[in-house]
Amino acid sequence: MSCLASEALTAKYACLACHQPAQKSVGPSWQQIAEKSRADGKTAAQLAASIRSGGSGRWGSMPMPPQPQVPDTDLQALAAWILAYDR
């Protein structure tokens, strides 16, 4: 999946409402997520599961809502793109 296609998915599923490329907003930036996930040894499948289920406490007090509406193929593509993020 190309970078542009993955960026299109972040727009399609409103990820950009809470996440930005390089700076924290409501949630952590793509860069922060990528660096922490890689340091923790997370796989794309594990990151996808975190996105799917949502959660709280990983990045502060703001919880991430679950994302059940995102199809598995798009979820896997987003997770792989986030893990590879480096700008």
PDB file of N, CA and C in Angstrom:
ATOM      1  N   MET A   1       0.842  -1.170   0.000  1.00  0.00           N
ATOM      2  CA  MET A   1       0.000   0.000   0.000  1.00  0.00           C
ATOM      3  C   MET A   1       0.888   1.234   0.000  1.00  0.00           C
ATOM      4  N   SER A   2       0.530   2.175  -0.839  1.00  0.00           N
ATOM      5  CA  SER A   2       1.342   3.384  -0.937  1.00  0.00           C
ATOM      6  C   SER A   2       1.087   4.310   0.241  1.00  0.00           C
ATOM      7  N   CYS A   3       2.020   5.207   0.428  1.00  0.00           N
ATOM      8  CA  CYS A   3       1.889   6.201   1.499  1.00  0.00           C
ATOM      9  C   CYS A   3       0.629   7.035   1.284  1.00  0.00           C
ATOM     10  N   LEU A   4       0.366   7.434   0.039  1.00  0.00           N
ATOM     11  CA  LEU A   4      -0.813   8.250  -0.231  1.00  0.00           C
ATOM     12  C   LEU A   4      -2.089   7.493   0.061  1.00  0.00           C
ATOM     13  N   ALA A   5      -2.127   6.208  -0.277  1.00  0.00           N
ATOM     14  CA  ALA A   5      -3.314   5.404   0.006  1.00  0.00           C
ATOM     15  C   ALA A   5      -3.534   5.312   1.509  1.00  0.00           C
ATOM     16  N   SER A   6      -2.484   5.139   2.271  1.00  0.00           N
ATOM     17  CA  SER A   6      -2.618   5.050   3.726  1.00  0.00           C
ATOM     18  C   SER A   6      -3.038   6.382   4.325  1.00  0.00           C
ATOM     19  N   GLU A   7      -2.524   7.463   3.795  1.00  0.00           N
ATOM     20  CA  GLU A   7      -2.962   8.772   4.261  1.00  0.00           C
ATOM     21  C   GLU A   7      -4.435   8.978   3.930  1.00  0.00           C
ATOM     22  N   ALA A   8      -4.880   8.447   2.800  1.00  0.00           N
ATOM     23  CA  ALA A   8      -6.300   8.529   2.448  1.00  0.00           C
ATOM     24  C   ALA A   8      -7.150   7.758   3.453  1.00  0.00           C
ATOM     25  N   LEU A   9      -6.650   6.628   3.930  1.00  0.00           N
ATOM     26  CA  LEU A   9      -7.389   5.860   4.937  1.00  0.00           C
ATOM     27  C   LEU A   9      -7.497   6.637   6.246  1.00  0.00           C
ATOM     28  N   THR A  10      -6.456   7.364   6.618  1.00  0.00           N
ATOM     29  CA  THR A  10      -6.535   8.149   7.859  1.00  0.00           C
ATOM     30  C   THR A  10      -7.601   9.230   7.740  1.00  0.00           C
ATOM     31  N   ALA A  11      -7.784   9.758   6.547  1.00  0.00           N
ATOM     32  CA  ALA A  11      -8.845  10.743   6.329  1.00  0.00           C
ATOM     33  C   ALA A  11     -10.210  10.057   6.289  1.00  0.00           C
ATOM     34  N   LYS A  12     -10.292   8.933   5.610  1.00  0.00           N
ATOM     35  CA  LYS A  12     -11.560   8.208   5.463  1.00  0.00           C
ATOM     36  C   LYS A  12     -12.155   7.829   6.813  1.00  0.00           C
ATOM     37  N   TYR A  13     -11.315   7.409   7.748  1.00  0.00           N
ATOM     38  CA  TYR A  13     -11.802   6.946   9.044  1.00  0.00           C
ATOM     39  C   TYR A  13     -11.646   7.989  10.152  1.00  0.00           C
ATOM     40  N   ALA A  14     -11.408   9.236   9.767  1.00  0.00           N
ATOM     41  CA  ALA A  14     -11.348  10.372  10.696  1.00  0.00           C
ATOM     42  C   ALA A  14     -10.247  10.243  11.749  1.00  0.00           C
ATOM     43  N   CYS A  15      -9.189   9.517  11.428  1.00  0.00           N
ATOM     44  CA  CYS A  15      -8.058   9.391  12.356  1.00  0.00           C
ATOM     45  C   CYS A  15      -7.427  10.754  12.638  1.00  0.00           C
ATOM     46  N   LEU A  16      -7.480  11.618  11.621  1.00  0.00           N
ATOM     47  CA  LEU A  16      -6.832  12.923  11.743  1.00  0.00           C
ATOM     48  C   LEU A  16      -7.542  13.852  12.717  1.00  0.00           C
ATOM     49  N   ALA A  17      -8.718  13.476  13.174  1.00  0.00           N
ATOM     50  CA  ALA A  17      -9.394  14.279  14.189  1.00  0.00           C
ATOM     51  C   ALA A  17      -8.612  14.260  15.498  1.00  0.00           C
ATOM     52  N   CYS A  18      -7.848  13.187  15.723  1.00  0.00           N
ATOM     53  CA  CYS A  18      -7.110  13.043  16.987  1.00  0.00           C
ATOM     54  C   CYS A  18      -5.607  12.847  16.821  1.00  0.00           C
ATOM     55  N   HIS A  19      -5.152  12.471  15.631  1.00  0.00           N
ATOM     56  CA  HIS A  19      -3.737  12.151  15.416  1.00  0.00           C
ATOM     57  C   HIS A  19      -3.175  12.978  14.271  1.00  0.00           C
ATOM     58  N   GLN A  20      -1.969  13.493  14.462  1.00  0.00           N
ATOM     59  CA  GLN A  20      -1.256  14.265  13.451  1.00  0.00           C
ATOM     60  C   GLN A  20       0.075  13.578  13.149  1.00  0.00           C
ATOM     61  N   PRO A  21       0.717  13.937  12.034  1.00  0.00           N
ATOM     62  CA  PRO A  21       1.960  13.254  11.670  1.00  0.00           C
ATOM     63  C   PRO A  21       3.065  13.343  12.718  1.00  0.00           C
ATOM     64  N   ALA A  22       3.408  14.542  13.153  1.00  0.00           N
ATOM     65  CA  ALA A  22       4.606  14.672  13.980  1.00  0.00           C
ATOM     66  C   ALA A  22       4.385  15.346  15.325  1.00  0.00           C
ATOM     67  N   GLN A  23       3.187  15.806  15.604  1.00  0.00           N
ATOM     68  CA  GLN A  23       2.969  16.459  16.893  1.00  0.00           C
ATOM     69  C   GLN A  23       1.733  15.910  17.575  1.00  0.00           C
ATOM     70  N   LYS A  24       1.796  15.852  18.888  1.00  0.00           N
ATOM     71  CA  LYS A  24       0.666  15.376  19.680  1.00  0.00           C
ATOM     72  C   LYS A  24      -0.476  16.368  19.547  1.00  0.00           C
ATOM     73  N   SER A  25      -1.677  15.860  19.414  1.00  0.00           N
ATOM     74  CA  SER A  25      -2.873  16.705  19.459  1.00  0.00           C
ATOM     75  C   SER A  25      -3.783  16.098  20.523  1.00  0.00           C
ATOM     76  N   VAL A  26      -4.966  15.672  20.168  1.00  0.00           N
ATOM     77  CA  VAL A  26      -5.820  14.973  21.131  1.00  0.00           C
ATOM     78  C   VAL A  26      -5.161  13.655  21.534  1.00  0.00           C
ATOM     79  N   GLY A  27      -4.626  12.975  20.539  1.00  0.00           N
ATOM     80  CA  GLY A  27      -3.906  11.723  20.768  1.00  0.00           C
ATOM     81  C   GLY A  27      -2.458  11.864  20.332  1.00  0.00           C
ATOM     82  N   PRO A  28      -1.684  10.805  20.483  1.00  0.00           N
ATOM     83  CA  PRO A  28      -0.277  10.848  20.080  1.00  0.00           C
ATOM     84  C   PRO A  28      -0.132  10.964  18.565  1.00  0.00           C
ATOM     85  N   SER A  29       1.014  11.476  18.140  1.00  0.00           N
ATOM     86  CA  SER A  29       1.289  11.601  16.704  1.00  0.00           C
ATOM     87  C   SER A  29       1.595  10.231  16.107  1.00  0.00           C
ATOM     88  N   TRP A  30       1.526  10.141  14.780  1.00  0.00           N
ATOM     89  CA  TRP A  30       1.912   8.886  14.105  1.00  0.00           C
ATOM     90  C   TRP A  30       3.345   8.538  14.471  1.00  0.00           C
ATOM     91  N   GLN A  31       4.213   9.559  14.515  1.00  0.00           N
ATOM     92  CA  GLN A  31       5.619   9.322  14.839  1.00  0.00           C
ATOM     93  C   GLN A  31       5.764   8.732  16.241  1.00  0.00           C
ATOM     94  N   GLN A  32       5.056   9.283  17.217  1.00  0.00           N
ATOM     95  CA  GLN A  32       5.127   8.767  18.590  1.00  0.00           C
ATOM     96  C   GLN A  32       4.619   7.327  18.672  1.00  0.00           C
ATOM     97  N   ILE A  33       3.510   7.060  17.999  1.00  0.00           N
ATOM     98  CA  ILE A  33       2.956   5.704  18.018  1.00  0.00           C
ATOM     99  C   ILE A  33       3.939   4.730  17.389  1.00  0.00           C
ATOM    100  N   ALA A  34       4.513   5.115  16.247  1.00  0.00           N
ATOM    101  CA  ALA A  34       5.463   4.240  15.556  1.00  0.00           C
ATOM    102  C   ALA A  34       6.675   3.954  16.433  1.00  0.00           C
ATOM    103  N   GLU A  35       7.255   4.991  17.010  1.00  0.00           N
ATOM    104  CA  GLU A  35       8.461   4.808  17.826  1.00  0.00           C
ATOM    105  C   GLU A  35       8.188   3.936  19.048  1.00  0.00           C
ATOM    106  N   LYS A  36       7.096   4.194  19.747  1.00  0.00           N
ATOM    107  CA  LYS A  36       6.775   3.402  20.943  1.00  0.00           C
ATOM    108  C   LYS A  36       6.433   1.960  20.575  1.00  0.00           C
ATOM    109  N   SER A  37       5.663   1.786  19.518  1.00  0.00           N
ATOM    110  CA  SER A  37       5.281   0.432  19.101  1.00  0.00           C
ATOM    111  C   SER A  37       6.498  -0.378  18.688  1.00  0.00           C
ATOM    112  N   ARG A  38       7.400   0.243  17.934  1.00  0.00           N
ATOM    113  CA  ARG A  38       8.623  -0.471  17.528  1.00  0.00           C
ATOM    114  C   ARG A  38       9.483  -0.788  18.742  1.00  0.00           C
ATOM    115  N   ALA A  39       9.612   0.163  19.665  1.00  0.00           N
ATOM    116  CA  ALA A  39      10.423  -0.072  20.871  1.00  0.00           C
ATOM    117  C   ALA A  39       9.840  -1.193  21.725  1.00  0.00           C
ATOM    118  N   ASP A  40       8.514  -1.302  21.736  1.00  0.00           N
ATOM    119  CA  ASP A  40       7.839  -2.348  22.510  1.00  0.00           C
ATOM    120  C   ASP A  40       7.761  -3.671  21.759  1.00  0.00           C
ATOM    121  N   GLY A  41       8.249  -3.701  20.506  1.00  0.00           N
ATOM    122  CA  GLY A  41       8.225  -4.926  19.711  1.00  0.00           C
ATOM    123  C   GLY A  41       6.848  -5.308  19.198  1.00  0.00           C
ATOM    124  N   LYS A  42       5.957  -4.324  19.077  1.00  0.00           N
ATOM    125  CA  LYS A  42       4.609  -4.619  18.593  1.00  0.00           C
ATOM    126  C   LYS A  42       4.626  -4.955  17.113  1.00  0.00           C
ATOM    127  N   THR A  43       3.799  -5.921  16.738  1.00  0.00           N
ATOM    128  CA  THR A  43       3.601  -6.259  15.332  1.00  0.00           C
ATOM    129  C   THR A  43       2.434  -5.441  14.793  1.00  0.00           C
ATOM    130  N   ALA A  44       2.289  -5.443  13.470  1.00  0.00           N
ATOM    131  CA  ALA A  44       1.153  -4.750  12.861  1.00  0.00           C
ATOM    132  C   ALA A  44      -0.157  -5.350  13.351  1.00  0.00           C
ATOM    133  N   ALA A  45      -0.204  -6.660  13.530  1.00  0.00           N
ATOM    134  CA  ALA A  45      -1.426  -7.310  14.014  1.00  0.00           C
ATOM    135  C   ALA A  45      -1.770  -6.849  15.429  1.00  0.00           C
ATOM    136  N   GLN A  46      -0.769  -6.686  16.279  1.00  0.00           N
ATOM    137  CA  GLN A  46      -1.016  -6.214  17.650  1.00  0.00           C
ATOM    138  C   GLN A  46      -1.481  -4.760  17.656  1.00  0.00           C
ATOM    139  N   LEU A  47      -0.873  -3.940  16.803  1.00  0.00           N
ATOM    140  CA  LEU A  47      -1.290  -2.548  16.717  1.00  0.00           C
ATOM    141  C   LEU A  47      -2.710  -2.464  16.163  1.00  0.00           C
ATOM    142  N   ALA A  48      -3.019  -3.277  15.159  1.00  0.00           N
ATOM    143  CA  ALA A  48      -4.374  -3.306  14.603  1.00  0.00           C
ATOM    144  C   ALA A  48      -5.391  -3.686  15.676  1.00  0.00           C
ATOM    145  N   ALA A  49      -5.044  -4.645  16.508  1.00  0.00           N
ATOM    146  CA  ALA A  49      -5.945  -5.057  17.593  1.00  0.00           C
ATOM    147  C   ALA A  49      -6.162  -3.911  18.577  1.00  0.00           C
ATOM    148  N   SER A  50      -5.120  -3.143  18.853  1.00  0.00           N
ATOM    149  CA  SER A  50      -5.251  -1.987  19.749  1.00  0.00           C
ATOM    150  C   SER A  50      -6.160  -0.923  19.144  1.00  0.00           C
ATOM    151  N   ILE A  51      -6.022  -0.710  17.844  1.00  0.00           N
ATOM    152  CA  ILE A  51      -6.877   0.262  17.163  1.00  0.00           C
ATOM    153  C   ILE A  51      -8.324  -0.221  17.198  1.00  0.00           C
ATOM    154  N   ARG A  52      -8.520  -1.482  16.893  1.00  0.00           N
ATOM    155  CA  ARG A  52      -9.870  -2.058  16.852  1.00  0.00           C
ATOM    156  C   ARG A  52     -10.566  -1.928  18.211  1.00  0.00           C
ATOM    157  N   SER A  53      -9.859  -2.266  19.285  1.00  0.00           N
ATOM    158  CA  SER A  53     -10.496  -2.312  20.607  1.00  0.00           C
ATOM    159  C   SER A  53     -10.490  -0.971  21.340  1.00  0.00           C
ATOM    160  N   GLY A  54      -9.643  -0.030  20.903  1.00  0.00           N
ATOM    161  CA  GLY A  54      -9.520   1.231  21.614  1.00  0.00           C
ATOM    162  C   GLY A  54      -8.835   1.006  22.955  1.00  0.00           C
ATOM    163  N   GLY A  55      -8.921   1.963  23.828  1.00  0.00           N
ATOM    164  CA  GLY A  55      -8.313   1.782  25.138  1.00  0.00           C
ATOM    165  C   GLY A  55      -7.997   3.098  25.810  1.00  0.00           C
ATOM    166  N   SER A  56      -7.436   2.992  26.992  1.00  0.00           N
ATOM    167  CA  SER A  56      -7.031   4.187  27.729  1.00  0.00           C
ATOM    168  C   SER A  56      -5.829   3.852  28.588  1.00  0.00           C
ATOM    169  N   GLY A  57      -5.124   4.899  28.983  1.00  0.00           N
ATOM    170  CA  GLY A  57      -3.991   4.730  29.870  1.00  0.00           C
ATOM    171  C   GLY A  57      -2.659   4.535  29.182  1.00  0.00           C
ATOM    172  N   ARG A  58      -2.648   4.274  27.890  1.00  0.00           N
ATOM    173  CA  ARG A  58      -1.378   4.085  27.182  1.00  0.00           C
ATOM    174  C   ARG A  58      -0.704   5.411  26.871  1.00  0.00           C
ATOM    175  N   TRP A  59      -1.518   6.443  26.628  1.00  0.00           N
ATOM    176  CA  TRP A  59      -0.992   7.723  26.167  1.00  0.00           C
ATOM    177  C   TRP A  59      -1.517   8.891  26.988  1.00  0.00           C
ATOM    178  N   GLY A  60      -1.922   8.657  28.196  1.00  0.00           N
ATOM    179  CA  GLY A  60      -2.463   9.727  29.015  1.00  0.00           C
ATOM    180  C   GLY A  60      -3.922   9.464  29.347  1.00  0.00           C
ATOM    181  N   SER A  61      -4.620  10.512  29.702  1.00  0.00           N
ATOM    182  CA  SER A  61      -5.979  10.336  30.209  1.00  0.00           C
ATOM    183  C   SER A  61      -7.045  10.243  29.122  1.00  0.00           C
ATOM    184  N   MET A  62      -6.756  10.675  27.905  1.00  0.00           N
ATOM    185  CA  MET A  62      -7.753  10.662  26.842  1.00  0.00           C
ATOM    186  C   MET A  62      -7.872   9.258  26.255  1.00  0.00           C
ATOM    187  N   PRO A  63      -9.038   8.613  26.380  1.00  0.00           N
ATOM    188  CA  PRO A  63      -9.197   7.272  25.822  1.00  0.00           C
ATOM    189  C   PRO A  63      -9.364   7.316  24.305  1.00  0.00           C
ATOM    190  N   MET A  64      -8.948   6.248  23.651  1.00  0.00           N
ATOM    191  CA  MET A  64      -9.198   6.089  22.221  1.00  0.00           C
ATOM    192  C   MET A  64     -10.434   5.217  22.076  1.00  0.00           C
ATOM    193  N   PRO A  65     -11.431   5.693  21.334  1.00  0.00           N
ATOM    194  CA  PRO A  65     -12.628   4.881  21.165  1.00  0.00           C
ATOM    195  C   PRO A  65     -12.351   3.673  20.273  1.00  0.00           C
ATOM    196  N   PRO A  66     -13.093   2.591  20.457  1.00  0.00           N
ATOM    197  CA  PRO A  66     -12.945   1.429  19.580  1.00  0.00           C
ATOM    198  C   PRO A  66     -13.308   1.807  18.145  1.00  0.00           C
ATOM    199  N   GLN A  67     -12.747   1.085  17.203  1.00  0.00           N
ATOM    200  CA  GLN A  67     -12.966   1.366  15.786  1.00  0.00           C
ATOM    201  C   GLN A  67     -13.548   0.141  15.064  1.00  0.00           C
ATOM    202  N   PRO A  68     -14.740  -0.314  15.438  1.00  0.00           N
ATOM    203  CA  PRO A  68     -15.305  -1.526  14.837  1.00  0.00           C
ATOM    204  C   PRO A  68     -15.719  -1.350  13.383  1.00  0.00           C
ATOM    205  N   GLN A  69     -15.875  -0.118  12.920  1.00  0.00           N
ATOM    206  CA  GLN A  69     -16.342   0.141  11.563  1.00  0.00           C
ATOM    207  C   GLN A  69     -15.255  -0.029  10.505  1.00  0.00           C
ATOM    208  N   VAL A  70     -14.003  -0.093  10.898  1.00  0.00           N
ATOM    209  CA  VAL A  70     -12.901  -0.184   9.938  1.00  0.00           C
ATOM    210  C   VAL A  70     -12.742  -1.640   9.498  1.00  0.00           C
ATOM    211  N   PRO A  71     -12.871  -1.910   8.193  1.00  0.00           N
ATOM    212  CA  PRO A  71     -12.695  -3.286   7.711  1.00  0.00           C
ATOM    213  C   PRO A  71     -11.290  -3.813   8.028  1.00  0.00           C
ATOM    214  N   ASP A  72     -11.183  -5.114   8.210  1.00  0.00           N
ATOM    215  CA  ASP A  72      -9.900  -5.731   8.574  1.00  0.00           C
ATOM    216  C   ASP A  72      -8.777  -5.374   7.612  1.00  0.00           C
ATOM    217  N   THR A  73      -9.056  -5.371   6.308  1.00  0.00           N
ATOM    218  CA  THR A  73      -7.989  -5.071   5.342  1.00  0.00           C
ATOM    219  C   THR A  73      -7.473  -3.645   5.522  1.00  0.00           C
ATOM    220  N   ASP A  74      -8.380  -2.700   5.730  1.00  0.00           N
ATOM    221  CA  ASP A  74      -7.961  -1.317   5.949  1.00  0.00           C
ATOM    222  C   ASP A  74      -7.254  -1.174   7.295  1.00  0.00           C
ATOM    223  N   LEU A  75      -7.737  -1.882   8.290  1.00  0.00           N
ATOM    224  CA  LEU A  75      -7.119  -1.828   9.617  1.00  0.00           C
ATOM    225  C   LEU A  75      -5.682  -2.336   9.570  1.00  0.00           C
ATOM    226  N   GLN A  76      -5.456  -3.445   8.877  1.00  0.00           N
ATOM    227  CA  GLN A  76      -4.101  -3.989   8.743  1.00  0.00           C
ATOM    228  C   GLN A  76      -3.201  -3.021   7.975  1.00  0.00           C
ATOM    229  N   ALA A  77      -3.752  -2.403   6.923  1.00  0.00           N
ATOM    230  CA  ALA A  77      -2.967  -1.439   6.144  1.00  0.00           C
ATOM    231  C   ALA A  77      -2.592  -0.226   6.996  1.00  0.00           C
ATOM    232  N   LEU A  78      -3.543   0.278   7.764  1.00  0.00           N
ATOM    233  CA  LEU A  78      -3.255   1.415   8.648  1.00  0.00           C
ATOM    234  C   LEU A  78      -2.194   1.069   9.682  1.00  0.00           C
ATOM    235  N   ALA A  79      -2.322  -0.099  10.300  1.00  0.00           N
ATOM    236  CA  ALA A  79      -1.357  -0.504  11.329  1.00  0.00           C
ATOM    237  C   ALA A  79       0.044  -0.646  10.745  1.00  0.00           C
ATOM    238  N   ALA A  80       0.152  -1.263   9.576  1.00  0.00           N
ATOM    239  CA  ALA A  80       1.462  -1.426   8.932  1.00  0.00           C
ATOM    240  C   ALA A  80       2.050  -0.060   8.576  1.00  0.00           C
ATOM    241  N   TRP A  81       1.211   0.835   8.077  1.00  0.00           N
ATOM    242  CA  TRP A  81       1.666   2.183   7.713  1.00  0.00           C
ATOM    243  C   TRP A  81       2.147   2.942   8.949  1.00  0.00           C
ATOM    244  N   ILE A  82       1.387   2.851  10.048  1.00  0.00           N
ATOM    245  CA  ILE A  82       1.781   3.540  11.279  1.00  0.00           C
ATOM    246  C   ILE A  82       3.110   2.990  11.796  1.00  0.00           C
ATOM    247  N   LEU A  83       3.262   1.663  11.811  1.00  0.00           N
ATOM    248  CA  LEU A  83       4.515   1.065  12.299  1.00  0.00           C
ATOM    249  C   LEU A  83       5.721   1.505  11.481  1.00  0.00           C
ATOM    250  N   ALA A  84       5.514   1.700  10.192  1.00  0.00           N
ATOM    251  CA  ALA A  84       6.618   2.088   9.306  1.00  0.00           C
ATOM    252  C   ALA A  84       6.834   3.600   9.278  1.00  0.00           C
ATOM    253  N   TYR A  85       5.979   4.352   9.940  1.00  0.00           N
ATOM    254  CA  TYR A  85       6.032   5.806   9.868  1.00  0.00           C
ATOM    255  C   TYR A  85       7.372   6.322  10.385  1.00  0.00           C
ATOM    256  N   ASP A  86       7.993   7.198   9.594  1.00  0.00           N
ATOM    257  CA  ASP A  86       9.274   7.790   9.980  1.00  0.00           C
ATOM    258  C   ASP A  86       9.476   9.065   9.181  1.00  0.00           C
ATOM    259  N   ARG A  87       9.255  10.178   9.817  1.00  0.00           N
ATOM    260  CA  ARG A  87       9.439  11.455   9.116  1.00  0.00           C
ATOM    261  C   ARG A  87      10.310  12.365   9.911  1.00  0.00           C
TER     262      ARG A  87
END
